[in-house]
Coordinates of C-alpha atoms and ligand atoms in Angstrom, one line a residue:
M913 CA -9.7 -15.6 -12.1
F914 CA -6.3 -14.2 -11.0
K915 CA -3.4 -16.6 -10.8
K916 CA -2.0 -14.8 -7.8
K917 CA -4.7 -13.6 -5.5
L918 CA -2.8 -11.2 -3.3
L919 CA -2.0 -8.1 -5.3
V920 CA 0.4 -5.9 -3.4
L921 CA 1.0 -2.3 -4.3
S922 CA 4.0 -0.6 -2.7
S923 CA 5.8 2.7 -3.1
P924 CA 7.3 5.5 -1.1
S925 CA 4.6 7.7 0.4
G926 CA 3.2 9.9 -2.3
G927 CA 4.3 7.5 -5.1
G928 CA 0.7 7.0 -6.2
K929 CA -0.5 3.7 -4.5
S930 CA -3.9 5.0 -3.5
T931 CA -4.5 6.6 -6.9
L932 CA -3.5 3.4 -8.7
A933 CA -5.4 1.2 -6.3
N934 CA -8.6 3.1 -6.7
Y935 CA -8.3 2.9 -10.5
L936 CA -7.7 -0.8 -10.4
M937 CA -10.7 -1.4 -8.2
T938 CA -13.0 0.4 -10.6
L939 CA -11.7 -1.8 -13.4
Y940 CA -12.1 -5.0 -11.4
P941 CA -14.9 -4.8 -8.9
E942 CA -14.1 -8.4 -7.7
I943 CA -10.8 -7.1 -6.2
R944 CA -11.3 -6.3 -2.5
F945 CA -9.2 -3.8 -0.6
S946 CA -7.4 -5.0 2.4
V947 CA -8.2 -2.5 5.1
S948 CA -5.2 -2.1 7.4
C949 CA -5.1 -1.0 11.0
T950 CA -3.1 2.1 11.9
T951 CA -2.5 4.3 14.8
R952 CA -1.9 7.5 12.7
K953 CA -4.4 10.3 12.8
I954 CA -7.4 10.1 10.5
R955 CA -7.1 12.5 7.5
E956 CA -9.9 14.7 6.2
G957 CA -12.0 12.6 3.8
E958 CA -10.9 9.3 5.2
V959 CA -13.5 6.8 6.6
N960 CA -12.8 4.5 9.5
G961 CA -13.3 0.9 8.4
K962 CA -12.9 1.8 4.7
D963 CA -9.5 3.5 4.4
Y964 CA -8.1 2.1 7.6
F965 CA -9.2 0.8 11.0
F966 CA -8.0 3.7 13.1
L967 CA -6.8 2.3 16.5
S968 CA -5.1 3.7 19.6
K969 CA -1.6 2.5 20.3
E970 CA -3.0 0.4 23.1
E971 CA -5.6 -1.3 20.9
F972 CA -3.0 -2.0 18.2
E973 CA -0.5 -3.5 20.7
E974 CA -3.3 -5.7 22.2
K975 CA -3.8 -7.1 18.7
V976 CA -0.1 -7.6 18.3
G977 CA -0.1 -9.6 21.5
K978 CA -2.9 -11.8 20.4
G979 CA -1.1 -12.5 17.1
E980 CA -3.9 -11.0 15.0
F981 CA -1.5 -9.5 12.4
A982 CA -0.2 -11.2 9.2
E983 CA 2.4 -8.4 9.2
Y984 CA 2.9 -5.0 10.8
E985 CA 5.5 -2.3 10.8
Q986 CA 6.3 0.9 12.7
I987 CA 6.3 3.7 10.1
F988 CA 6.8 7.4 10.7
G989 CA 6.3 6.8 14.4
N990 CA 3.0 5.0 14.0
Y991 CA 1.9 1.4 13.6
Y992 CA 0.5 0.0 10.4
G993 CA -0.6 -3.6 10.0
T994 CA -2.6 -6.2 8.0
L995 CA -5.0 -8.3 9.9
K996 CA -5.0 -12.0 9.3
S997 CA -8.8 -11.9 9.5
E998 CA -9.0 -9.4 6.7
I999 CA -7.1 -11.8 4.3
K1000 CA -9.0 -14.8 5.4
K1001 CA -12.4 -13.1 4.9
H1002 CA -11.7 -12.1 1.3
L1003 CA -10.0 -15.3 0.3
N1004 CA -12.8 -17.4 1.8
S1005 CA -15.3 -15.4 -0.3
G1006 CA -13.3 -16.2 -3.4
N1007 CA -12.1 -12.7 -4.1
S1008 CA -8.6 -11.3 -4.8
I1009 CA -7.2 -8.8 -2.4
L1010 CA -5.4 -5.5 -3.0
F1011 CA -2.8 -4.4 -0.5
D1012 CA -1.4 -0.9 -0.1
V1013 CA 1.5 -1.5 2.2
D1014 CA 5.1 -0.2 2.7
V1015 CA 8.0 -2.1 1.1
K1016 CA 8.8 -4.1 4.2
G1017 CA 5.1 -5.1 4.5
A1018 CA 5.2 -6.3 0.9
V1019 CA 8.2 -8.5 1.5
S1020 CA 6.6 -9.9 4.6
L1021 CA 3.4 -10.8 2.7
R1022 CA 5.4 -12.6 0.1
N1023 CA 7.3 -14.5 2.8
N1024 CA 3.9 -15.5 4.4
F1025 CA 2.2 -16.4 1.1
P1026 CA 5.0 -17.2 -1.4
E1027 CA 2.8 -18.9 -4.0
D1028 CA 0.0 -16.3 -4.0
T1029 CA 1.5 -12.8 -4.0
L1030 CA 2.2 -10.4 -6.9
L1031 CA 4.4 -7.6 -5.7
I1032 CA 4.1 -4.3 -7.7
F1033 CA 6.4 -1.4 -7.0
I1034 CA 5.3 2.1 -8.0
Y1035 CA 7.9 4.8 -8.3
P1036 CA 7.9 8.5 -9.1
P1037 CA 9.9 10.1 -12.0
S1038 CA 12.2 11.8 -9.5
F1039 CA 12.7 12.6 -5.9
E1040 CA 11.8 16.3 -6.6
E1041 CA 8.5 15.3 -8.2
L1042 CA 7.7 13.0 -5.2
K1043 CA 8.3 16.0 -3.0
R1044 CA 6.1 18.2 -5.1
R1045 CA 3.2 15.7 -5.1
L1046 CA 3.4 15.3 -1.3
E1047 CA 3.5 19.1 -0.8
K1048 CA 0.5 19.5 -3.1
R1049 CA -1.5 16.7 -1.4
S1050 CA -1.0 18.8 1.8
T1051 CA -2.0 15.9 4.2
E1052 CA 1.1 16.2 6.4
S1053 CA 2.9 18.9 8.4
V1054 CA 6.3 20.1 7.0
E1055 CA 8.0 18.0 9.7
E1056 CA 5.9 14.8 8.8
L1057 CA 6.5 15.4 5.1
N1058 CA 10.3 15.6 5.7
I1059 CA 10.2 12.3 7.6
R1060 CA 8.3 10.7 4.7
L1061 CA 10.8 12.0 2.2
E1062 CA 13.8 10.8 4.2
R1063 CA 12.3 7.3 4.4
A1064 CA 11.5 7.4 0.6
K1065 CA 15.2 7.2 -0.2
E1066 CA 15.5 3.8 1.5
E1067 CA 12.2 2.6 0.1
L1068 CA 13.3 3.3 -3.4
T1069 CA 16.2 0.8 -3.0
Y1070 CA 13.6 -2.0 -2.6
K1071 CA 12.5 -1.9 -6.3
D1072 CA 14.4 -5.0 -7.4
K1073 CA 12.8 -7.1 -4.7
F1074 CA 9.4 -6.7 -6.6
D1075 CA 7.9 -8.8 -9.4
H1076 CA 7.1 -5.7 -11.4
S1077 CA 7.9 -2.0 -11.1
I1078 CA 5.8 0.8 -12.7
L1079 CA 6.9 4.3 -13.3
N1080 CA 4.2 6.8 -12.2
D1081 CA 5.0 9.8 -14.4
V1082 CA 2.1 10.4 -16.7
L1083 CA -0.8 9.0 -14.8
Q1084 CA -2.6 7.5 -17.9
E1085 CA 0.6 5.6 -18.8
A1086 CA 1.0 4.2 -15.2
F1087 CA -2.7 3.1 -15.3
S1088 CA -2.2 1.2 -18.6
D1089 CA 1.1 -0.3 -17.4
L1090 CA -0.6 -1.5 -14.2
E1091 CA -3.5 -2.9 -16.3
G1092 CA -1.0 -4.8 -18.4
V1093 CA 0.6 -6.4 -15.3
I1094 CA -2.8 -7.4 -14.0
K1095 CA -4.0 -8.8 -17.3
D1096 CA -0.9 -11.0 -17.4
N1097 CA -2.0 -12.4 -14.1
I1098 CA -5.4 -13.5 -15.3
E1099 CA -5.7 -17.3 -16.0
Ligands
LIG168 P1 0.4 7.2 -2.0 O1 -0.9 6.5 -1.8 O2 1.4 6.3 -2.5 O3 0.9 7.9 -0.8 P2 -1.2 9.0 -3.7 O4 -1.9 8.1 -4.6 O5 -1.9 9.7 -2.5 O6 0.2 8.3 -3.1 O7 -0.5 10.2 -4.6 C1 0.2 11.3 -4.0 C2 -0.4 12.6 -4.6 O8 0.1 12.7 -5.9 C3 -1.9 12.7 -4.7 O9 -2.3 14.0 -4.4 C4 -2.2 12.2 -6.1 O10 -3.4 12.8 -6.6 C5 -0.9 12.8 -6.9 N1 -0.5 11.9 -8.0 C6 -0.5 10.6 -8.1 N2 -0.1 10.2 -9.3 C7 0.2 11.3 -10.0 C8 0.7 11.6 -11.3 N3 1.1 10.6 -12.2 N4 0.9 12.9 -11.7 C9 0.6 13.9 -10.9 N5 0.1 13.7 -9.6 C10 -0.1 12.5 -9.2
LIG169 P1 -0.3 6.6 4.9 O1 0.0 7.2 6.3 O2 0.2 7.5 3.9 O3 -1.7 6.2 4.7 O4 0.6 5.3 4.8 C1 2.0 5.3 5.1 C2 2.6 4.1 4.7 O5 2.1 2.9 5.4 C3 2.4 3.8 3.2 O6 3.6 3.3 2.6 C4 1.4 2.6 3.3 O7 1.5 1.8 2.1 C5 1.9 1.9 4.5 N1 0.9 1.0 5.0 C6 -0.5 1.1 5.1 N2 -1.0 0.0 5.6 C7 0.0 -0.8 5.9 C8 0.0 -2.2 6.5 O8 -1.0 -2.8 6.8 N3 1.3 -2.7 6.6 C9 2.4 -2.1 6.3 N4 3.6 -2.7 6.4 N5 2.4 -0.8 5.7 C10 1.2 -0.2 5.6

C-alpha cells in the first residue's frame, strides 16, 4: 500500500513525535510501531514491550555485541536502538513500520534502507514553545529537561536532511499536514 514502507518520525524531544505517531496509527491500523530498546527509566504510563523494551545497560550492550541493532545511539546518557528483528518481523508480515527515533537514528535508517524510508521531521514553532511543552509534560527532572533542550538546538539543524518537515504549532494542522505527506506515499 505504501511506496516507502519505513516511515520515520523525528524531532527534538518534545517536538510532538509520539502525539503524531499515535494519531497516524489510529488512521492507518496497518502501520506497526517499531518498539525500540532503551536503557532509560520507564515513565509513568509506559508499558514495557509496547512503548519500549526497557533494558539494563548490560543487556543493551550484549545485544550491541551480537549485532542485533539496525541502528543505535547514546542519547541523554542512555542507549536507544532499533532491533533488526523488529523491522524484519513487520516487513515479513507485509506491514509498514513507523519509527520514533532521534535525528541521527533517522539518517542511519535511511543509509541502511535507502529505497524504503520516508523521513519526516517534526519541529516546534519556537524554542520557547518547545521548552513550555516539555515543562508541561513533566516527565523529566529540571536537569534532564535542560539536557534535552541543549540537544534540541543541534537536532533542529538536521531539518534539511529529511524528505519532509512539518511544523507542529496548531496540532490539527500538523495532523493534516502529516496525513498529506502519508497520502502522497500511497501507491
Ligand atoms: P515527543 O514524542 O517528540 O517527545 P510529545 O508527543 O510527547 O513529543 O509532545 C510533547 C508534549 O507536547 C506532550 O505533552 C504533548 O501532549 C504536547 N504537544 C504536542 N503537540 C502539541 C501542540 N501542537 N500544541 C500543544 N501541545 C502539544
Ligand atoms: P524519550 O526518552 O523521550 O522516549 O526519547 C528520547 C529520544 O530518543 C527521542 O528523540 C526518540 O525519538 C529517540 N529514540 C527512541 N528510540 C530510538 C531508537 O531506537 N533509536 C534512536 N536513534 N533514537 C531513538
